C-alpha cells in the first residue's frame, strides 16, 4: 500500500515539470501547479488508516504477550 502511494505521488510530481524545462524560467515559477485531487487525498487517508490499524494490532499482541509472561527474570547487579 505504501509503495503504491509512493509511486502515485512520484508519478504526479514527474508530470509537474516537463523534461526540457529551464529551472530559471519565470513562466515555470508563475505556473499554477494544480490542486490535489480527492482521489489523492483518499489514498493518503487510506494509507494512514492502514498503518494505524496494523500498528494497533501489533501493539495489542505485544502487550498481551508481555502480560501473559509472569516469569521474567529481572536483571540484578552482581
Short mmCIF file of N, CA, C and O in Angstrom, two decimals:
data_model
loop_
_atom_site.label_atom_id
_atom_site.label_comp_id
_atom_site.label_asym_id
_atom_site.label_seq_id
_atom_site.Cartn_x
_atom_site.Cartn_y
_atom_site.Cartn_z
N UNK A 1 0.83 -1.18 0.00
CA UNK A 1 0.00 0.00 0.00
C UNK A 1 0.88 1.26 0.00
O UNK A 1 0.59 2.21 -0.71
N UNK A 2 1.94 1.22 0.85
CA UNK A 2 2.84 2.37 0.90
C UNK A 2 3.55 2.56 -0.44
O UNK A 2 3.73 3.68 -0.90
N UNK A 3 3.97 1.47 -1.04
CA UNK A 3 4.67 1.57 -2.31
C UNK A 3 3.74 2.12 -3.40
O UNK A 3 4.16 2.94 -4.21
N UNK A 4 2.49 1.71 -3.39
CA UNK A 4 1.54 2.23 -4.37
C UNK A 4 1.34 3.73 -4.19
O UNK A 4 1.32 4.49 -5.17
N UNK A 5 1.23 4.16 -2.94
CA UNK A 5 1.06 5.60 -2.68
C UNK A 5 2.30 6.38 -3.07
O UNK A 5 2.22 7.47 -3.64
N UNK A 6 3.47 5.81 -2.81
CA UNK A 6 4.72 6.48 -3.17
C UNK A 6 4.85 6.59 -4.69
O UNK A 6 5.23 7.65 -5.21
N UNK A 7 4.52 5.52 -5.39
CA UNK A 7 4.61 5.55 -6.86
C UNK A 7 3.62 6.56 -7.44
O UNK A 7 3.94 7.26 -8.40
N UNK A 8 2.43 6.64 -6.86
CA UNK A 8 1.43 7.60 -7.33
C UNK A 8 1.93 9.02 -7.14
O UNK A 8 1.84 9.86 -8.04
N UNK A 9 2.47 9.30 -5.97
CA UNK A 9 2.98 10.64 -5.68
C UNK A 9 4.15 10.98 -6.60
O UNK A 9 4.22 12.07 -7.16
N UNK A 10 5.06 10.04 -6.79
CA UNK A 10 6.23 10.27 -7.63
C UNK A 10 5.82 10.52 -9.08
O UNK A 10 6.34 11.43 -9.73
N UNK A 11 4.87 9.75 -9.59
CA UNK A 11 4.45 9.95 -10.98
C UNK A 11 3.76 11.30 -11.15
O UNK A 11 3.92 11.95 -12.18
N UNK A 12 3.00 11.72 -10.14
CA UNK A 12 2.36 13.04 -10.22
C UNK A 12 3.40 14.16 -10.17
O UNK A 12 3.25 15.17 -10.87
N UNK A 13 4.41 13.99 -9.37
CA UNK A 13 5.46 15.01 -9.30
C UNK A 13 6.24 15.10 -10.60
O UNK A 13 6.65 16.19 -11.01
N UNK A 14 6.45 13.98 -11.26
CA UNK A 14 7.18 14.00 -12.52
C UNK A 14 6.40 14.71 -13.62
O UNK A 14 6.99 15.29 -14.53
N UNK A 15 5.07 14.68 -13.54
CA UNK A 15 4.26 15.34 -14.55
C UNK A 15 4.18 16.85 -14.37
O UNK A 15 3.72 17.56 -15.25
N UNK A 16 4.62 17.36 -13.23
CA UNK A 16 4.50 18.80 -12.97
C UNK A 16 5.45 19.62 -13.84
O UNK A 16 5.11 20.72 -14.27
N UNK A 17 6.64 19.12 -14.08
CA UNK A 17 7.64 19.87 -14.82
C UNK A 17 8.07 19.06 -16.03
O UNK A 17 8.44 17.91 -15.91
N UNK A 18 8.01 19.65 -17.23
CA UNK A 18 8.47 18.91 -18.41
C UNK A 18 9.97 18.65 -18.34
O UNK A 18 10.71 19.34 -17.63
N UNK A 19 10.42 17.64 -19.09
CA UNK A 19 11.83 17.25 -19.05
C UNK A 19 12.77 18.35 -19.52
O UNK A 19 13.88 18.48 -19.02
N UNK A 20 12.33 19.16 -20.49
CA UNK A 20 13.22 20.18 -21.04
C UNK A 20 13.01 21.55 -20.40
O UNK A 20 13.42 22.57 -20.93
N UNK A 21 12.36 21.59 -19.23
CA UNK A 21 12.07 22.88 -18.59
C UNK A 21 13.34 23.48 -18.01
O UNK A 21 14.17 22.80 -17.44
N UNK A 22 13.47 24.78 -18.20
CA UNK A 22 14.59 25.52 -17.63
C UNK A 22 14.21 25.92 -16.21
O UNK A 22 13.21 26.62 -16.01
N UNK A 23 14.97 25.52 -15.19
CA UNK A 23 14.58 25.85 -13.82
C UNK A 23 14.61 27.35 -13.53
O UNK A 23 14.02 27.80 -12.57
N UNK A 24 15.27 28.14 -14.39
CA UNK A 24 15.30 29.59 -14.17
C UNK A 24 14.21 30.31 -14.95
O UNK A 24 14.12 31.53 -14.89
N UNK A 25 13.38 29.58 -15.65
CA UNK A 25 12.32 30.17 -16.47
C UNK A 25 11.26 30.80 -15.55
O UNK A 25 10.72 30.15 -14.67
N UNK A 26 10.95 32.08 -15.78
CA UNK A 26 9.97 32.77 -14.94
C UNK A 26 8.56 32.23 -15.14
O UNK A 26 7.76 32.21 -14.21
N UNK A 27 8.25 31.81 -16.35
CA UNK A 27 6.92 31.28 -16.62
C UNK A 27 6.68 30.00 -15.81
O UNK A 27 5.57 29.73 -15.38
N UNK A 28 7.73 29.22 -15.62
CA UNK A 28 7.61 27.99 -14.85
C UNK A 28 7.28 28.30 -13.39
O UNK A 28 6.50 27.60 -12.76
N UNK A 29 7.86 29.37 -12.87
CA UNK A 29 7.61 29.74 -11.49
C UNK A 29 6.19 30.26 -11.29
O UNK A 29 5.60 30.09 -10.23
N UNK A 30 5.63 30.94 -12.29
CA UNK A 30 4.29 31.51 -12.18
C UNK A 30 3.19 30.50 -12.47
O UNK A 30 2.03 30.75 -12.19
N UNK A 31 3.55 29.37 -13.05
CA UNK A 31 2.54 28.39 -13.48
C UNK A 31 1.81 27.80 -12.28
O UNK A 31 2.40 27.48 -11.26
N UNK A 32 0.52 27.64 -12.42
CA UNK A 32 -0.28 27.00 -11.38
C UNK A 32 -0.01 25.51 -11.41
O UNK A 32 -0.14 24.86 -12.45
N UNK A 33 0.33 24.95 -10.30
CA UNK A 33 0.68 23.53 -10.26
C UNK A 33 -0.55 22.65 -10.06
O UNK A 33 -0.45 21.44 -10.05
N UNK A 34 -1.70 23.24 -9.86
CA UNK A 34 -2.92 22.46 -9.74
C UNK A 34 -3.22 22.09 -8.30
O UNK A 34 -2.38 22.19 -7.42
N UNK A 35 -4.44 21.67 -8.10
CA UNK A 35 -4.87 21.29 -6.76
C UNK A 35 -4.72 19.79 -6.56
O UNK A 35 -4.59 19.03 -7.52
N UNK A 36 -4.78 19.38 -5.33
CA UNK A 36 -4.75 17.96 -5.00
C UNK A 36 -6.13 17.39 -5.27
O UNK A 36 -7.14 17.97 -4.88
N UNK A 37 -6.18 16.27 -5.95
CA UNK A 37 -7.48 15.68 -6.26
C UNK A 37 -8.04 14.93 -5.05
O UNK A 37 -7.31 14.55 -4.13
N UNK A 38 -9.33 14.73 -5.07
CA UNK A 38 -9.99 14.00 -3.99
C UNK A 38 -9.46 12.56 -3.92
O UNK A 38 -9.30 12.01 -2.83
N UNK A 39 -9.17 11.99 -5.07
CA UNK A 39 -8.64 10.62 -5.09
C UNK A 39 -7.30 10.53 -4.35
O UNK A 39 -7.07 9.60 -3.59
N UNK A 40 -6.44 11.52 -4.56
CA UNK A 40 -5.15 11.52 -3.87
C UNK A 40 -5.33 11.65 -2.36
O UNK A 40 -4.67 10.96 -1.58
N UNK A 41 -6.24 12.51 -1.95
CA UNK A 41 -6.50 12.67 -0.52
C UNK A 41 -7.02 11.37 0.08
O UNK A 41 -6.57 10.94 1.15
N UNK A 42 -7.93 10.72 -0.62
CA UNK A 42 -8.47 9.46 -0.12
C UNK A 42 -7.41 8.37 -0.05
O UNK A 42 -7.41 7.56 0.89
N UNK A 43 -6.49 8.34 -1.01
CA UNK A 43 -5.40 7.36 -0.98
C UNK A 43 -4.52 7.58 0.25
O UNK A 43 -4.16 6.64 0.96
N UNK A 44 -4.17 8.83 0.51
CA UNK A 44 -3.31 9.11 1.66
C UNK A 44 -4.03 8.82 2.97
O UNK A 44 -3.42 8.33 3.92
N UNK A 45 -5.32 9.10 3.04
CA UNK A 45 -6.08 8.78 4.24
C UNK A 45 -6.14 7.27 4.43
O UNK A 45 -5.97 6.76 5.55
N UNK A 46 -6.36 6.54 3.35
CA UNK A 46 -6.43 5.07 3.43
C UNK A 46 -5.10 4.49 3.89
O UNK A 46 -5.07 3.56 4.71
N UNK A 47 -4.01 5.03 3.39
CA UNK A 47 -2.69 4.55 3.81
C UNK A 47 -2.47 4.84 5.28
O UNK A 47 -1.98 3.99 6.04
N UNK A 48 -2.83 6.03 5.72
CA UNK A 48 -2.67 6.37 7.13
C UNK A 48 -3.49 5.49 8.04
O UNK A 48 -3.02 5.04 9.09
N UNK A 49 -4.74 5.23 7.65
CA UNK A 49 -5.60 4.36 8.46
C UNK A 49 -5.04 2.94 8.48
O UNK A 49 -5.03 2.29 9.53
N UNK A 50 -4.54 2.47 7.35
CA UNK A 50 -3.98 1.12 7.29
C UNK A 50 -2.78 0.98 8.22
O UNK A 50 -2.65 -0.01 8.95
N UNK A 51 -1.90 1.96 8.20
CA UNK A 51 -0.73 1.92 9.07
C UNK A 51 -1.16 1.95 10.54
O UNK A 51 -0.61 1.21 11.37
N UNK A 52 -2.14 2.77 10.86
CA UNK A 52 -2.61 2.86 12.24
C UNK A 52 -3.24 1.54 12.70
O UNK A 52 -3.01 1.11 13.84
N UNK A 53 -3.99 0.89 11.83
CA UNK A 53 -4.63 -0.38 12.19
C UNK A 53 -3.58 -1.46 12.41
O UNK A 53 -3.63 -2.21 13.40
N UNK A 54 -2.62 -1.56 11.52
CA UNK A 54 -1.56 -2.57 11.67
C UNK A 54 -0.75 -2.30 12.94
O UNK A 54 -0.44 -3.23 13.69
N UNK A 55 -0.43 -1.05 13.21
CA UNK A 55 0.32 -0.71 14.42
C UNK A 55 -0.48 -1.06 15.67
O UNK A 55 0.08 -1.58 16.65
N UNK A 56 -1.77 -0.80 15.66
CA UNK A 56 -2.61 -1.13 16.81
C UNK A 56 -2.68 -2.64 17.04
O UNK A 56 -2.61 -3.10 18.19
N UNK A 57 -2.80 -3.40 15.97
CA UNK A 57 -2.84 -4.86 16.10
C UNK A 57 -1.53 -5.38 16.67
O UNK A 57 -1.52 -6.20 17.60
N UNK A 58 -0.42 -4.92 16.12
CA UNK A 58 0.88 -5.36 16.63
C UNK A 58 1.09 -4.95 18.07
O UNK A 58 1.60 -5.74 18.89
N UNK A 59 0.73 -3.73 18.42
CA UNK A 59 0.91 -3.26 19.78
C UNK A 59 0.05 -4.07 20.76
O UNK A 59 0.51 -4.42 21.85
N UNK A 60 -1.16 -4.42 20.36
CA UNK A 60 -2.03 -5.23 21.21
C UNK A 60 -1.43 -6.61 21.43
O UNK A 60 -1.45 -7.13 22.55
N UNK A 61 -0.87 -7.20 20.38
CA UNK A 61 -0.23 -8.52 20.53
C UNK A 61 0.99 -8.44 21.43
O UNK A 61 1.22 -9.34 22.25
N UNK A 62 1.77 -7.38 21.32
CA UNK A 62 2.95 -7.22 22.18
C UNK A 62 2.53 -7.08 23.64
O UNK A 62 3.11 -7.72 24.53
N UNK A 63 1.53 -6.25 23.90
CA UNK A 63 1.06 -6.05 25.27
C UNK A 63 0.49 -7.34 25.84
O UNK A 63 0.75 -7.69 27.00
N UNK A 64 -0.31 -8.06 25.06
CA UNK A 64 -0.89 -9.33 25.54
C UNK A 64 0.19 -10.35 25.86
O UNK A 64 0.12 -11.04 26.88
N UNK A 65 1.19 -10.45 25.03
CA UNK A 65 2.30 -11.39 25.28
C UNK A 65 3.07 -10.98 26.52
O UNK A 65 3.45 -11.82 27.33
N UNK A 66 3.29 -9.68 26.69
CA UNK A 66 4.03 -9.21 27.87
C UNK A 66 3.23 -9.46 29.14
O UNK A 66 3.81 -9.79 30.19
N UNK A 67 1.92 -9.33 29.09
CA UNK A 67 1.10 -9.54 30.29
C UNK A 67 0.96 -11.02 30.64
O UNK A 67 0.77 -11.37 31.80
N UNK A 68 1.04 -11.90 29.66
CA UNK A 68 0.92 -13.33 29.91
C UNK A 68 2.18 -13.90 30.54
O UNK A 68 2.12 -14.89 31.25
N UNK A 69 3.29 -13.33 30.28
CA UNK A 69 4.56 -13.85 30.77
C UNK A 69 4.84 -13.28 32.16
O UNK A 69 5.18 -12.12 32.31
N UNK A 70 4.68 -14.13 33.19
CA UNK A 70 4.91 -13.69 34.57
C UNK A 70 6.30 -14.04 35.08
O UNK A 70 6.75 -13.49 36.08
N UNK A 71 6.96 -14.95 34.45
CA UNK A 71 8.23 -15.43 34.96
C UNK A 71 9.43 -14.79 34.26
O UNK A 71 10.37 -15.47 33.90
N UNK A 72 9.39 -13.49 34.13
CA UNK A 72 10.52 -12.78 33.52
C UNK A 72 11.56 -12.54 34.61
O UNK A 72 11.25 -12.01 35.68
N UNK A 73 12.77 -12.96 34.35
CA UNK A 73 13.85 -12.74 35.32
C UNK A 73 14.30 -11.30 35.26
O UNK A 73 14.67 -10.79 34.20
N UNK A 74 14.27 -10.65 36.41
CA UNK A 74 14.72 -9.26 36.49
C UNK A 74 16.25 -9.25 36.54
O UNK A 74 16.86 -10.03 37.28
N UNK A 75 16.87 -8.37 35.78
CA UNK A 75 18.34 -8.30 35.86
C UNK A 75 18.76 -7.70 37.20
O UNK A 75 18.14 -6.77 37.72
N UNK A 76 19.81 -8.29 37.76
CA UNK A 76 20.33 -7.79 39.04
C UNK A 76 21.80 -7.52 38.87
O UNK A 76 22.51 -8.17 38.09
N UNK A 77 22.29 -6.57 39.62
CA UNK A 77 23.71 -6.24 39.56
C UNK A 77 24.49 -7.30 40.34
O UNK A 77 24.00 -7.82 41.36
N UNK A 78 25.69 -7.64 39.91
CA UNK A 78 26.47 -8.66 40.65
C UNK A 78 26.95 -8.18 41.99
O UNK A 78 27.08 -7.07 42.32
#
